[in-house]
Amino acid sequence: SQTIHQWPATLVQPVGSPLSLECTVEGTSNPNLYWYRQAAGRGLQLLFYSVGIGQISSEVPQNLSASRPQDRQFILSSKKLLLSDSGFYLCAWSRGTLYEQYFGPGTRLTVT
Amino acid sequence: QKEVEQDPGPLSVPEGAIVSLNCTYSNSAFQYFMWYRQYSRKGPELLMYTYSSGNKEDGRFTAQVDKSSKYISLFIRDSQPSDSATYLCATSNTGNQFYFGTGTSLTVIP
């Protein structure tokens, strides 16, 4: 069976500090990978998605970036965090041939 | 116009009630429809998935799609306190990009 991991689970960072969130998927190969942000009481905002190694599509211009160094690894980064970057970050995966998307447990980021 | 619209609620019902959660979507090309349940401070969990029109039943849950009116519904029978969560509808037409509603918060009162 497939499993998706995210870490850390929670993170408190000062404004201006860097960020690195990691996501890995087990039990499948060549998944589509996604990063979403969910603000309190709001829906899911798609940040990035990737259909393969090194292939990243950005949905929202911002100070965040994503990378996919390995088939089942997806990393979300920032060089300098802003207060507005606070939120619940979710990684998800899907198979392009199947129209189901599965989410990780999420990382709660608070920028102070 | 947003791809998917969902009434945010909150919705509060007594235990045992039938719950109806609804979404509308804008693009008639959408073919795949999903419902997710999200408990507080957790990632969304895929509940049900349907293709095109019609009903799909899984235990106490029934997902319904009406493509003529671009309307999707999730019914929960015999609701339980453990059903208290936020429910998100979602749709896709390519399998690569997914569009989500903002979620409906449900509380089932014992």
XYZ file of N, CA and C in Angstrom:
666
model
N 0.840 -1.187 0.000
C 0.000 0.000 0.000
C 0.885 1.251 0.000
N 0.266 2.347 -0.409
C 1.025 3.587 -0.524
C 0.949 4.397 0.772
N 2.037 5.059 1.086
C 2.093 5.907 2.282
C 2.787 7.206 1.920
N 2.292 8.285 2.481
C 2.920 9.583 2.243
C 3.342 10.175 3.584
N 4.569 10.637 3.642
C 5.129 11.181 4.866
C 5.454 12.661 4.675
N 5.271 13.416 5.713
C 5.681 14.820 5.727
C 6.379 15.110 7.041
N 7.400 15.941 6.965
C 8.010 16.412 8.211
C 8.670 17.763 7.984
N 8.766 18.557 9.072
C 8.268 18.236 10.414
C 6.750 18.387 10.509
N 6.177 17.957 11.606
C 4.737 18.093 11.807
C 4.378 19.531 12.168
N 5.193 20.165 12.962
C 4.983 21.565 13.329
C 6.314 22.296 13.276
N 6.207 23.594 13.003
C 7.422 24.389 12.856
C 7.106 25.839 13.210
N 7.937 26.431 14.031
C 7.824 27.852 14.353
C 9.130 28.514 13.923
N 9.012 29.485 13.017
C 10.192 30.109 12.448
C 10.058 31.630 12.500
N 11.154 32.342 12.702
C 11.081 33.817 12.665
C 11.025 34.324 11.238
N 10.456 35.510 11.092
C 10.437 36.180 9.790
C 11.858 36.321 9.262
N 12.010 36.034 7.970
C 13.327 36.186 7.351
C 14.169 34.932 7.384
N 13.724 33.915 8.089
C 14.502 32.676 8.169
C 14.178 31.779 6.976
N 15.062 30.813 6.671
C 14.775 29.905 5.551
C 13.816 28.799 5.972
N 13.295 28.102 4.956
C 12.336 27.020 5.192
C 12.662 25.831 4.305
N 12.506 24.648 4.856
C 12.581 23.441 4.053
C 11.611 22.419 4.625
N 10.600 22.082 3.844
C 9.642 21.044 4.217
C 9.804 19.882 3.254
N 9.745 18.678 3.800
C 10.000 17.510 2.957
C 8.797 16.569 2.930
N 8.619 15.959 1.798
C 7.522 15.022 1.583
C 8.072 13.819 0.817
N 7.730 12.627 1.274
C 8.124 11.426 0.533
C 6.930 10.483 0.423
N 6.886 9.768 -0.669
C 5.823 8.802 -0.928
C 6.438 7.429 -1.047
N 5.792 6.441 -0.446
C 6.252 5.055 -0.540
C 5.193 4.207 -1.220
N 5.640 3.167 -1.897
C 4.702 2.189 -2.424
C 4.157 2.481 -3.803
N 4.704 3.465 -4.485
C 4.283 3.764 -5.850
C 5.468 4.393 -6.579
N 5.392 4.391 -7.889
C 6.471 5.009 -8.653
C 5.890 6.061 -9.597
N 6.708 7.047 -9.899
C 6.336 8.143 -10.795
C 4.991 8.781 -10.435
N 4.805 9.132 -9.171
C 3.546 9.793 -8.815
C 3.555 11.252 -9.238
N 2.373 11.837 -9.410
C 2.252 13.294 -9.453
C 2.317 13.769 -8.004
N 3.038 14.846 -7.768
C 3.192 15.361 -6.407
C 2.737 16.807 -6.334
N 2.184 17.183 -5.196
C 1.569 18.503 -5.036
C 1.937 19.096 -3.680
N 2.065 20.413 -3.637
C 2.103 21.163 -2.387
C 0.910 22.110 -2.358
N 0.169 22.047 -1.255
C -0.953 22.942 -1.013
C -0.700 23.714 0.284
N -1.319 24.854 0.382
C -1.367 25.591 1.642
C -2.834 25.798 2.009
N -3.123 25.591 3.278
C -4.490 25.751 3.769
C -4.444 26.750 4.922
N -5.001 27.931 4.688
C -5.080 28.931 5.740
C -6.292 28.630 6.603
N -6.288 29.089 7.831
C -7.367 28.808 8.794
C -8.722 29.192 8.201
N -9.658 28.221 8.173
C -11.000 28.503 7.699
C -11.117 28.715 6.196
N -10.049 28.404 5.483
C -10.092 28.608 4.026
C -9.808 27.302 3.302
N -9.973 27.329 2.009
C -9.773 26.119 1.223
C -8.319 25.845 0.945
N -8.095 24.882 0.079
C -6.746 24.477 -0.289
C -6.250 25.330 -1.451
N -5.092 25.902 -1.268
C -4.464 26.693 -2.322
C -3.313 25.876 -2.904
N -3.418 25.531 -4.193
C -2.339 24.789 -4.840
C -1.140 25.699 -5.045
N 0.018 25.255 -4.551
C 1.251 26.030 -4.692
C 2.098 25.514 -5.850
N 2.368 24.220 -5.854
C 3.213 23.617 -6.880
C 2.703 22.220 -7.177
N 2.949 21.781 -8.404
C 2.754 20.362 -8.686
C 3.832 19.885 -9.643
N 4.077 18.588 -9.594
C 5.162 17.998 -10.363
C 4.716 16.665 -10.941
N 4.969 16.494 -12.243
C 4.618 15.229 -12.895
C 5.852 14.340 -13.090
N 7.030 14.825 -12.688
C 8.230 14.012 -12.819
C 9.425 14.724 -12.207
N 10.545 13.996 -12.098
C 11.760 14.564 -11.517
C 12.153 15.831 -12.266
N 12.385 16.890 -11.507
C 12.829 18.146 -12.095
C 11.762 18.941 -12.806
N 10.529 18.420 -12.855
C 9.432 19.115 -13.536
C 8.510 19.722 -12.490
N 8.554 21.045 -12.373
C 7.778 21.743 -11.361
C 6.920 22.800 -12.035
N 5.642 22.818 -11.692
C 4.747 23.876 -12.153
C 4.328 24.699 -10.958
N 4.459 26.017 -11.089
C 4.112 26.925 -10.012
C 2.768 27.556 -10.300
N 1.889 27.518 -9.313
C 0.548 28.054 -9.503
C 0.397 29.459 -8.958
N 1.202 29.808 -7.989
C 1.034 31.088 -7.312
C 2.400 31.759 -7.176
N 2.577 32.975 -7.715
C 3.853 33.672 -7.541
C 4.046 34.083 -6.083
N 5.203 33.774 -5.530
C 5.433 34.013 -4.113
C 6.906 33.777 -3.819
N 7.259 33.826 -2.542
C 8.663 33.615 -2.187
C 8.959 32.168 -1.858
N 8.097 31.242 -2.289
C 8.323 29.832 -2.077
C 8.807 29.183 -3.367
N 9.527 28.090 -3.227
C 9.957 27.305 -4.386
C 9.826 25.834 -4.041
N 9.826 25.003 -5.057
C 9.721 23.556 -4.852
C 10.753 22.854 -5.706
N 11.157 21.692 -5.241
C 12.085 20.875 -6.011
C 11.704 19.412 -5.861
N 12.070 18.642 -6.844
C 11.810 17.199 -6.829
C 13.111 16.503 -7.216
N 13.976 16.287 -6.250
C 15.284 15.690 -6.553
C 15.231 14.193 -6.848
N 14.216 13.517 -6.325
C 14.044 12.088 -6.580
C 12.583 11.831 -6.942
N 12.326 10.655 -7.488
C 10.987 10.337 -8.000
C 9.898 10.514 -6.951
N 10.195 10.143 -5.699
C 9.153 10.145 -4.679
C 9.450 11.140 -3.557
N 10.214 12.163 -3.868
C 10.562 13.171 -2.875
C 10.238 14.545 -3.411
N 9.565 15.335 -2.595
C 9.138 16.670 -2.999
C 9.481 17.615 -1.853
N 10.157 18.709 -2.157
C 10.629 19.619 -1.126
C 10.081 21.021 -1.379
N 9.605 21.655 -0.348
C 9.129 23.037 -0.415
C 10.115 23.906 0.349
N 10.543 24.993 -0.270
C 11.595 25.822 0.330
C 11.265 27.299 0.249
N 11.939 28.039 1.117
C 11.913 29.493 1.032
C 13.253 30.017 1.536
N 13.719 31.086 0.940
C 14.970 31.681 1.414
C 14.713 32.618 2.588
N 13.549 33.296 2.544
C 13.227 34.249 3.614
C 11.724 34.210 3.858
N 11.312 33.709 5.000
C 9.897 33.584 5.306
C 9.257 34.936 5.620
N 7.996 35.045 5.229
C 7.170 36.205 5.555
C 6.095 35.783 6.555
N 5.523 36.740 7.267
C 4.423 36.420 8.182
C 3.285 35.726 7.453
N 3.040 36.155 6.227
C 1.927 35.615 5.439
C 2.163 34.173 4.992
N 3.354 33.646 5.239
C 3.621 32.245 4.886
C 3.090 31.267 5.936
N 2.624 31.784 7.056
C 2.048 30.904 8.076
C 0.855 30.148 7.507
N 0.709 28.899 7.920
C -0.419 28.104 7.441
C -0.152 26.627 7.610
N -1.058 25.850 7.071
C -0.973 24.388 7.126
C -0.580 23.917 5.737
N 0.592 23.310 5.636
C 1.125 22.883 4.349
C 0.895 21.387 4.158
N 0.289 21.082 3.051
C -0.067 19.699 2.757
C 0.607 19.235 1.479
N 1.186 18.059 1.555
C 1.725 17.395 0.377
C 0.714 16.342 -0.059
N 0.586 16.128 -1.329
C -0.344 15.131 -1.841
C 0.260 14.438 -3.049
N -0.275 13.262 -3.346
C 0.166 12.546 -4.544
C -1.035 11.982 -5.279
N -0.851 11.774 -6.560
C -1.863 11.092 -7.358
C -1.144 10.350 -8.469
N -1.879 9.420 -9.099
C -1.364 8.789 -10.316
C -2.123 9.413 -11.472
N -1.427 9.821 -12.489
C -2.064 10.532 -13.594
C -3.173 9.739 -14.257
N -3.114 8.402 -14.143
C -4.131 7.580 -14.784
C -5.335 7.344 -13.882
N -5.223 7.712 -12.620
C -6.321 7.523 -11.683
C -6.653 8.868 -11.055
N -7.920 9.150 -10.951
C -8.306 10.501 -10.548
C -8.594 10.573 -9.062
N -7.615 10.103 -8.284
C -7.730 10.179 -6.834
C -6.468 10.820 -6.308
N -6.607 11.627 -5.302
C -5.463 12.319 -4.725
C -5.423 12.036 -3.228
N -4.229 11.748 -2.742
C -4.067 11.372 -1.345
C -3.129 12.352 -0.655
N -3.492 12.705 0.567
C -2.761 13.745 1.293
C -1.908 13.185 2.422
N -0.837 13.903 2.706
C -0.029 13.612 3.867
C -0.640 14.232 5.114
N 0.033 14.042 6.258
C -0.520 14.534 7.529
C -0.392 16.046 7.711
N 0.446 16.697 6.911
C 0.555 18.148 6.972
C 1.642 18.654 7.894
N 2.088 19.885 7.628
C 3.027 20.613 8.483
C 2.403 21.946 8.848
N 2.295 22.183 10.138
C 1.743 23.470 10.592
C 2.898 24.424 10.808
N 2.947 25.474 9.981
C 4.027 26.458 10.036
C 3.509 27.763 10.628
N 4.204 28.236 11.636
C 3.900 29.537 12.219
C 5.130 30.414 12.064
N 4.959 31.532 11.394
C 6.057 32.489 11.211
C 5.832 33.637 12.188
N 6.825 33.872 13.032
C 6.661 34.878 14.095
C 7.514 36.122 13.857
N -15.140 33.312 -11.817
C -15.943 32.291 -11.153
C -15.037 31.156 -10.712
N -15.187 30.732 -9.462
C -14.381 29.638 -8.957
C -14.846 28.333 -9.577
N -13.907 27.402 -9.700
C -14.236 26.121 -10.309
C -15.227 25.337 -9.457
N -15.086 25.414 -8.155
C -15.951 24.671 -7.249
C -16.412 25.603 -6.131
N -17.714 25.593 -5.864
C -18.271 26.414 -4.783
C -18.904 25.482 -3.759
N -18.660 25.795 -2.484
C -19.186 24.947 -1.420
C -19.635 25.829 -0.268
N -20.793 25.553 0.252
C -21.319 26.289 1.402
C -20.456 25.949 2.617
N -19.847 26.945 3.261
C -18.925 26.662 4.363
C -19.595 26.224 5.653
N -20.929 26.415 5.748
C -21.615 26.088 6.993
C -21.310 27.148 8.040
N -21.172 26.825 9.317
C -21.127 25.456 9.845
C -22.502 24.809 9.906
N -22.473 23.492 9.903
C -23.672 22.692 9.946
C -23.651 21.886 11.251
N -24.744 21.952 12.012
C -24.834 21.250 13.272
C -26.103 20.408 13.267
N -25.952 19.094 13.529
C -27.103 18.188 13.478
C -27.077 17.276 14.690
N -28.242 16.727 15.083
C -28.254 15.754 16.184
C -27.804 14.390 15.676
N -27.261 13.597 16.567
C -26.839 12.241 16.221
C -28.003 11.468 15.621
N -27.699 10.718 14.553
C -28.725 9.927 13.880
C -29.386 10.624 12.714
N -29.149 11.918 12.559
C -29.760 12.665 11.459
C -29.112 12.306 10.119
N -29.840 12.595 9.046
C -29.277 12.485 7.697
C -28.663 13.845 7.337
N -27.419 13.804 6.898
C -26.709 15.037 6.552
C -26.573 15.123 5.041
N -26.784 16.305 4.508
C -26.612 16.560 3.078
C -25.587 17.675 2.894
N -24.519 17.361 2.208
C -23.460 18.334 1.917
C -23.411 18.527 0.406
N -23.259 19.775 -0.028
C -23.417 20.052 -1.451
C -22.342 20.979 -2.006
N -22.080 20.790 -3.296
C -21.152 21.654 -4.022
C -21.686 21.869 -5.427
N -21.297 22.971 -6.024
C -21.544 23.201 -7.448
C -20.209 23.428 -8.128
N -20.169 23.102 -9.409
C -18.939 23.320 -10.163
C -19.265 24.014 -11.470
N -18.228 24.599 -12.070
C -18.482 25.496 -13.206
C -18.177 24.882 -14.565
N -17.265 23.933 -14.629
C -16.772 23.435 -15.899
C -17.402 22.082 -16.226
N -18.168 22.043 -17.320
C -18.845 20.796 -17.681
C -17.865 19.702 -18.096
N -16.592 20.046 -18.300
C -15.587 19.042 -18.658
C -15.149 18.196 -17.467
N -15.450 18.659 -16.255
C -15.071 17.875 -15.078
C -15.806 16.541 -15.093
N -15.047 15.468 -14.873
C -15.618 14.134 -14.960
C -15.493 13.353 -13.659
N -14.538 13.761 -12.822
C -14.220 12.980 -11.639
C -14.487 13.820 -10.407
N -15.150 13.209 -9.455
C -15.600 13.965 -8.295
C -15.245 13.208 -7.024
N -14.755 13.947 -6.049
C -14.274 13.338 -4.822
C -14.803 14.074 -3.597
N -14.927 13.344 -2.525
C -15.237 13.920 -1.221
C -14.140 13.536 -0.238
N -13.686 14.533 0.515
C -12.671 14.319 1.534
C -13.232 14.709 2.890
N -12.747 14.010 3.908
C -13.065 14.353 5.288
C -11.771 14.817 5.936
N -11.849 15.934 6.646
C -10.663 16.465 7.299
C -10.964 16.752 8.765
N -10.318 15.999 9.636
C -10.418 16.282 11.051
C -9.475 17.432 11.379
N -9.761 18.080 12.504
C -8.991 19.256 12.895
C -7.499 18.942 12.980
N -6.708 19.744 12.334
C -5.242 19.670 12.365
C -4.687 18.388 11.726
N -5.487 17.791 10.823
C -5.050 16.596 10.105
C -5.146 16.841 8.607
N -4.495 15.983 7.821
C -4.628 16.066 6.382
C -5.964 15.516 5.919
N -6.485 15.980 4.776
C -7.746 15.445 4.245
C -7.620 13.962 3.909
N -8.699 13.252 4.156
C -8.760 11.809 3.904
C -9.798 11.561 2.819
N -9.410 10.850 1.766
C -10.340 10.578 0.686
C -11.453 9.653 1.174
N -12.689 10.137 1.053
C -13.858 9.358 1.497
C -14.463 8.575 0.345
N -14.763 9.312 -0.732
C -15.452 8.684 -1.851
C -15.021 9.339 -3.145
N -15.173 8.581 -4.188
C -14.732 9.026 -5.502
C -15.727 8.510 -6.522
N -16.218 9.380 -7.400
C -17.184 8.966 -8.413
C -16.777 9.508 -9.769
N -17.235 8.813 -10.767
C -16.958 9.225 -12.142
C -18.274 9.535 -12.845
N -18.342 10.677 -13.497
C -19.499 11.118 -14.274
C -20.743 11.216 -13.389
N -21.905 10.918 -13.915
C -23.141 11.105 -13.154
C -23.518 9.847 -12.397
N -24.470 10.022 -11.484
C -25.005 8.869 -10.785
C -24.660 8.871 -9.320
N -24.989 7.761 -8.661
C -24.784 7.598 -7.233
C -23.730 6.547 -6.958
N -23.076 6.720 -5.818
C -22.169 5.691 -5.325
C -22.353 5.605 -3.828
N -22.512 4.386 -3.339
C -22.786 4.196 -1.925
C -21.651 3.424 -1.273
N -21.307 3.832 -0.044
C -20.284 3.128 0.735
C -20.693 3.224 2.198
N -21.331 2.166 2.679
C -21.783 2.177 4.064
C -22.827 3.252 4.294
N -22.557 4.160 5.224
C -23.508 5.218 5.542
C -23.378 6.415 4.602
N -22.433 6.370 3.706
C -22.147 7.503 2.827
C -22.636 7.231 1.397
N -23.260 8.250 0.796
C -23.677 8.189 -0.601
C -23.231 9.458 -1.303
N -22.490 9.296 -2.392
C -22.090 10.429 -3.218
C -22.971 10.461 -4.453
N -23.390 11.656 -4.820
C -24.311 11.811 -5.944
C -23.803 12.924 -6.846
N -23.840 12.681 -8.156
C -23.410 13.684 -9.125
C -24.545 13.926 -10.106
N -24.899 15.175 -10.303
C -25.887 15.562 -11.311
C -25.181 16.489 -12.297
N -24.731 15.931 -13.417
C -23.961 16.722 -14.364
C -24.819 17.758 -15.082
N -26.119 17.506 -15.207
C -26.976 18.459 -15.907
C -27.048 19.782 -15.159
N -26.979 19.718 -13.834
C -27.027 20.941 -13.039
C -25.677 21.286 -12.428
N -24.668 20.492 -12.700
C -23.319 20.685 -12.171
C -23.356 20.747 -10.642
N -23.938 19.716 -10.072
C -24.213 19.686 -8.638
C -23.716 18.353 -8.091
N -22.936 18.404 -6.997
C -22.494 17.169 -6.371
C -22.888 17.194 -4.901
N -23.235 16.021 -4.381
C -23.738 15.926 -3.025
C -23.107 14.739 -2.314
N -23.026 14.871 -1.008
C -22.635 13.762 -0.139
C -23.695 13.658 0.943
N -24.282 12.450 1.066
C -25.267 12.191 2.099
C -24.651 11.268 3.150
N -24.880 11.599 4.393
C -24.434 10.761 5.501
C -25.668 10.331 6.270
N -25.905 9.017 6.300
C -27.044 8.483 7.049
C -26.619 8.134 8.459
N -27.596 8.188 9.378
C -27.328 7.805 10.764
C -26.030 8.462 11.253
N -25.976 9.767 11.182
C -24.743 10.486 11.505
C -24.302 10.225 12.949
N -22.993 10.170 13.119
C -22.368 9.874 14.399
C -21.476 11.043 14.837
N -21.243 11.180 16.134
C -20.320 12.244 16.581
C -18.943 12.150 15.910
N -18.524 10.933 15.573
C -17.226 10.764 14.910
C -17.221 11.305 13.479
N -18.409 11.640 12.956
C -18.482 12.254 11.626
C -18.187 13.754 11.680
N -18.077 14.296 12.862
C -17.795 15.727 13.017
C -16.423 16.038 12.427
N -16.421 16.865 11.407
C -15.196 17.163 10.648
C -15.547 18.207 9.599
N -14.552 18.601 8.849
C -14.793 19.433 7.673
C -14.775 18.547 6.439
N -15.761 18.725 5.570
C -15.884 17.908 4.361
C -15.583 18.773 3.150
N -14.670 18.296 2.327
C -14.233 19.014 1.138
C -14.668 18.259 -0.103
N -15.277 18.956 -1.044
C -15.539 18.351 -2.341
C -14.405 18.734 -3.290
N -14.192 17.909 -4.306
C -13.114 18.179 -5.256
C -13.482 17.585 -6.603
N -12.883 18.121 -7.644
C -13.128 17.605 -8.978
C -11.870 17.701 -9.821
N -11.853 16.939 -10.899
C -10.715 16.944 -11.797
C -11.200 16.513 -13.171
N -10.511 16.951 -14.206
C -10.824 16.458 -15.542
C -9.613 15.853 -16.228
N -8.456 15.974 -15.611
C -7.244 15.464 -16.251
C -6.503 14.451 -15.400
N -6.784 14.401 -14.120
C -6.014 13.552 -13.226
C -4.713 14.179 -12.785
N -4.408 15.370 -13.337
C -3.193 16.063 -12.917
C -3.498 17.270 -12.042
N -4.610 17.919 -12.303
C -4.981 19.077 -11.509
C -6.333 18.858 -10.865
N -6.440 19.276 -9.624
C -7.634 19.060 -8.835
C -8.130 20.400 -8.307
N -9.454 20.534 -8.212
C -10.056 21.772 -7.751
C -10.923 21.453 -6.544
N -10.715 22.227 -5.475
C -11.368 21.928 -4.212
C -12.350 23.026 -3.823
N -13.425 22.601 -3.157
C -14.270 23.548 -2.464
C -13.587 23.997 -1.191
N -14.146 24.992 -0.539
C -13.534 25.537 0.678
C -13.842 24.697 1.911
N -14.770 23.747 1.791
C -15.073 22.863 2.915
C -16.302 23.288 3.696
N -17.038 22.294 4.194
C -18.189 22.518 5.071
C -17.890 21.898 6.416
N -17.984 22.707 7.469
C -17.740 22.210 8.817
C -19.013 21.575 9.366
N -18.918 20.319 9.792
C -20.050 19.560 10.313
C -19.796 19.183 11.768
N -20.807 19.413 12.596
C -20.770 18.952 13.987
C -21.995 18.085 14.224
N -21.776 16.863 14.712
C -22.862 15.957 15.064
C -22.945 15.912 16.581
N -24.081 16.339 17.095
C -24.252 16.489 18.538
C -24.822 15.213 19.142
N -24.150 14.646 20.152
C -24.647 13.376 20.752
C -25.998 13.578 21.427
